[in-house]
């Protein structure tokens, strides 16, 4: 109960000589010394031992609460998270292994495809070379045949021309003999003279 100072003075017993007796007296309602009303209890040195006792008890109970309730829950949560992280890391490692295997298989298939493409390209190149060689030989054979035919024609033309040259030479020689000598020579003599000069 809260007691005012006026009430405390009225209810204080009278002492000899008109003294109110505030010194060394206690308040009848609270049991607290009258001069202690001005001190805040937590700062009162008289209450330090009980405050320290309750501090130790409260700290001990808080420590037990942390040790028995909070820390096991936090430890369980950390363990669950560690297990989950470990599982995730294992799963990621497994997926990475599968991805590496897929990349290796892809690279192997790519290398095989390149090899097949090179082989097909080489075959096509060889086939094209063979076709070109066959076409070249065919063209060369046709050219050789045409060249032979042309040479035969040229020889025939040359032979005809030589025959005609012989005839022209005989006619020309006969005309020259007639113009120079004034007489006629026989064809046999002129032909013999032209043949002897043609040799």
Short mmCIF file of C-alpha atoms in Angstrom, two decimals:
data_model
loop_
_atom_site.label_atom_id
_atom_site.label_comp_id
_atom_site.label_asym_id
_atom_site.label_seq_id
_atom_site.Cartn_x
_atom_site.Cartn_y
_atom_site.Cartn_z
CA UNK A 1 0.00 0.00 0.00
CA UNK A 2 1.30 3.47 -0.87
CA UNK A 3 1.60 5.80 2.13
CA UNK A 4 1.92 9.59 1.88
CA UNK A 5 4.26 11.57 4.13
CA UNK A 6 1.34 13.45 5.78
CA UNK A 7 -0.28 10.17 6.73
CA UNK A 8 3.02 8.89 8.06
CA UNK A 9 3.38 11.92 10.33
CA UNK A 10 -0.17 11.61 11.66
CA UNK A 11 0.15 7.95 12.43
CA UNK A 12 3.66 8.22 13.93
CA UNK A 13 3.57 7.75 17.78
CA UNK A 14 4.45 10.78 19.92
CA UNK A 15 7.68 10.64 21.84
CA UNK A 16 8.73 12.53 24.98
CA UNK A 17 9.43 16.22 24.57
CA UNK A 18 7.22 16.65 21.50
CA UNK A 19 9.59 14.69 19.23
CA UNK A 20 7.86 12.86 16.36
CA UNK A 21 10.42 10.07 16.33
CA UNK A 22 11.27 9.72 12.64
CA UNK A 23 14.89 8.75 13.31
CA UNK A 24 15.42 5.02 13.84
CA UNK A 25 11.70 4.34 13.65
CA UNK A 26 10.01 2.10 11.11
CA UNK A 27 6.86 2.78 9.23
CA UNK A 28 4.02 0.84 10.73
CA UNK A 29 2.44 -0.12 7.41
CA UNK A 30 5.46 -1.29 5.39
CA UNK A 31 8.10 -2.29 7.92
CA UNK A 32 10.71 -0.28 6.00
CA UNK A 33 12.87 2.20 7.94
CA UNK A 34 11.52 5.70 7.56
CA UNK A 35 14.76 7.15 6.21
CA UNK A 36 14.86 4.48 3.43
CA UNK A 37 11.89 5.87 1.54
CA UNK A 38 14.12 7.98 -0.74
CA UNK A 39 16.30 5.06 -2.19
CA UNK A 40 15.31 3.05 -5.29
CA UNK A 41 15.25 -0.63 -4.12
CA UNK A 42 17.45 -2.14 -6.90
CA UNK A 43 20.17 0.39 -5.95
CA UNK A 44 19.80 -0.22 -2.23
CA UNK A 45 22.92 -2.06 -0.94
CA UNK A 46 20.77 -3.88 1.57
CA UNK A 47 18.99 -5.77 -1.28
CA UNK A 48 22.13 -6.76 -3.25
CA UNK A 49 22.42 -10.32 -1.83
CA UNK A 50 18.83 -11.20 -2.74
CA UNK A 51 19.23 -9.60 -6.20
CA UNK A 52 22.39 -11.64 -6.81
CA UNK A 53 20.63 -14.83 -5.68
CA UNK A 54 17.71 -14.24 -8.03
CA UNK A 55 20.11 -13.34 -10.83
CA UNK A 56 21.94 -16.65 -10.34
CA UNK A 57 18.67 -18.60 -10.19
CA UNK A 58 17.28 -16.84 -13.28
CA UNK A 59 20.53 -17.33 -15.21
CA UNK A 60 20.63 -21.01 -14.21
CA UNK A 61 17.03 -21.58 -15.31
CA UNK A 62 17.66 -19.71 -18.56
CA UNK A 63 20.80 -21.81 -19.14
CA UNK A 64 18.87 -25.04 -18.51
CA UNK A 65 16.09 -23.84 -20.82
CA UNK A 66 18.64 -23.10 -23.56
CA UNK A 67 20.46 -26.40 -22.99
CA UNK A 68 17.40 -28.66 -22.78
CA UNK A 69 14.93 -26.99 -25.15
CA UNK A 70 16.44 -24.41 -27.51
CA UNK A 71 19.82 -25.93 -28.34
CA UNK A 72 18.47 -29.43 -29.22
CA UNK A 73 15.91 -27.83 -31.55
CA UNK A 74 18.55 -25.61 -33.16
CA UNK A 75 20.91 -28.60 -33.40
CA UNK A 76 18.15 -30.68 -35.00
CA UNK A 77 17.42 -27.95 -37.51
CA UNK A 78 21.14 -27.65 -38.32
CA UNK A 79 21.41 -31.44 -38.71
CA UNK A 80 18.37 -31.53 -41.00
CA UNK A 81 19.83 -28.71 -43.08
CA UNK A 82 23.22 -30.43 -43.20
CA UNK A 83 21.55 -33.65 -44.36
CA UNK A 84 19.55 -31.75 -46.97
CA UNK A 85 22.66 -29.92 -48.17
CA UNK A 86 24.56 -33.22 -48.33
CA UNK A 87 21.73 -34.80 -50.31
CA UNK A 88 21.59 -31.80 -52.62
CA UNK A 89 25.36 -31.93 -53.13
CA UNK A 90 25.18 -35.68 -53.84
CA UNK A 91 22.31 -35.10 -56.25
CA UNK A 92 24.23 -32.28 -57.94
CA UNK A 93 27.34 -34.48 -58.18
CA UNK A 94 25.24 -37.29 -59.69
CA UNK A 95 23.66 -34.89 -62.18
CA UNK A 96 27.10 -33.48 -63.01
CA UNK A 97 28.36 -37.01 -63.63
CA UNK A 98 25.40 -37.71 -65.89
CA UNK A 99 25.96 -34.43 -67.71
CA UNK A 100 29.66 -35.22 -68.14
CA UNK A 101 28.76 -38.68 -69.45
CA UNK A 102 26.25 -37.13 -71.86
CA UNK A 103 28.86 -34.62 -73.04
CA UNK A 104 31.42 -37.42 -73.50
CA UNK A 105 28.88 -39.49 -75.47
CA UNK A 106 28.01 -36.44 -77.57
CA UNK A 107 31.67 -35.73 -78.27
CA UNK A 108 32.25 -39.40 -79.18
CA UNK A 109 29.23 -39.40 -81.51
CA UNK A 110 30.42 -36.12 -83.00
CA UNK A 111 33.89 -37.58 -83.59
CA UNK A 112 32.33 -40.67 -85.19
CA UNK A 113 30.11 -38.47 -87.36
CA UNK A 114 33.15 -36.43 -88.41
CA UNK A 115 35.02 -39.63 -89.25
CA UNK A 116 32.06 -40.93 -91.27
CA UNK A 117 31.70 -37.57 -93.01
CA UNK A 118 35.41 -37.57 -93.85
CA UNK A 119 35.13 -41.13 -95.16
CA UNK A 120 32.05 -40.25 -97.23
CA UNK A 121 33.80 -37.13 -98.50
CA UNK A 122 36.89 -39.16 -99.39
CA UNK A 123 34.75 -41.75 -101.17
CA UNK A 124 32.92 -39.02 -103.05
CA UNK A 125 36.25 -37.39 -103.90
CA UNK A 126 37.69 -40.70 -105.10
CA UNK A 127 34.52 -41.42 -107.09
CA UNK A 128 34.64 -37.94 -108.63
CA UNK A 129 38.33 -38.43 -109.47
CA UNK A 130 37.58 -41.82 -111.03
CA UNK A 131 34.68 -40.37 -113.05
CA UNK A 132 36.84 -37.45 -114.13
CA UNK A 133 39.66 -39.82 -115.09
CA UNK A 134 37.25 -42.02 -117.06
CA UNK A 135 35.76 -38.94 -118.76
CA UNK A 136 39.28 -37.65 -119.50
CA UNK A 137 40.31 -40.98 -121.00
CA UNK A 138 37.12 -41.08 -123.03
CA UNK A 139 37.71 -37.53 -124.28
CA UNK A 140 41.36 -38.35 -125.00
CA UNK A 141 40.32 -41.49 -126.89
CA UNK A 142 37.79 -39.47 -128.87
CA UNK A 143 40.42 -36.79 -129.53
CA UNK A 144 42.96 -39.43 -130.56
CA UNK A 145 40.39 -40.95 -132.90
CA UNK A 146 39.54 -37.55 -134.35
CA UNK A 147 43.23 -36.72 -134.60
CA UNK A 148 43.87 -39.99 -136.40
CA UNK A 149 41.00 -39.30 -138.75
CA UNK A 150 42.27 -35.75 -139.29
CA UNK A 151 45.79 -37.01 -139.93
CA UNK A 152 44.42 -39.58 -142.38
CA UNK A 153 42.44 -36.85 -144.12
CA UNK A 154 45.48 -34.59 -144.15
CA UNK A 155 47.56 -37.40 -145.60
CA UNK A 156 44.92 -38.07 -148.24
CA UNK A 157 44.68 -34.35 -149.04
CA UNK A 158 48.46 -34.13 -149.10
CA UNK A 159 48.68 -37.15 -151.38
CA UNK A 160 46.03 -35.65 -153.67
CA UNK A 161 47.82 -32.33 -153.58
CA UNK A 162 51.12 -34.02 -154.38
CA UNK A 163 49.50 -35.76 -157.27
CA UNK A 164 48.10 -32.51 -158.46
CA UNK A 165 51.44 -30.81 -157.83
CA UNK A 166 53.07 -33.45 -159.96
CA UNK A 167 50.54 -32.84 -162.69
CA UNK A 168 50.87 -29.07 -162.30
CA UNK A 169 54.67 -29.40 -162.34
CA UNK A 170 54.52 -31.52 -165.47
CA UNK A 171 52.18 -29.01 -167.15
CA UNK A 172 54.37 -26.11 -166.04
CA UNK A 173 57.56 -27.87 -167.17
CA UNK A 174 55.97 -28.66 -170.52
CA UNK A 175 54.92 -25.00 -170.91
CA UNK A 176 58.44 -23.80 -169.96
CA UNK A 177 60.08 -26.21 -172.40
CA UNK A 178 57.78 -25.10 -175.16
CA UNK A 179 58.41 -21.45 -174.35
CA UNK A 180 62.19 -21.83 -174.11
CA UNK A 181 62.98 -24.45 -176.65
CA UNK A 182 60.08 -23.99 -178.89
CA UNK A 183 59.46 -27.69 -179.30
CA UNK A 184 57.28 -30.16 -177.51
CA UNK A 185 58.60 -32.77 -175.13
CA UNK A 186 56.83 -36.04 -174.47
CA UNK A 187 54.80 -36.49 -171.32
CA UNK A 188 56.91 -39.45 -170.24
CA UNK A 189 60.12 -37.40 -170.42
CA UNK A 190 58.59 -34.49 -168.49
CA UNK A 191 57.14 -36.88 -165.85
CA UNK A 192 60.56 -38.56 -165.47
CA UNK A 193 62.28 -35.17 -165.13
CA UNK A 194 59.69 -33.98 -162.47
CA UNK A 195 60.02 -37.26 -160.51
CA UNK A 196 63.81 -37.01 -160.53
CA UNK A 197 63.62 -33.43 -159.18
CA UNK A 198 60.92 -34.39 -156.55
CA UNK A 199 63.17 -37.05 -155.09
#
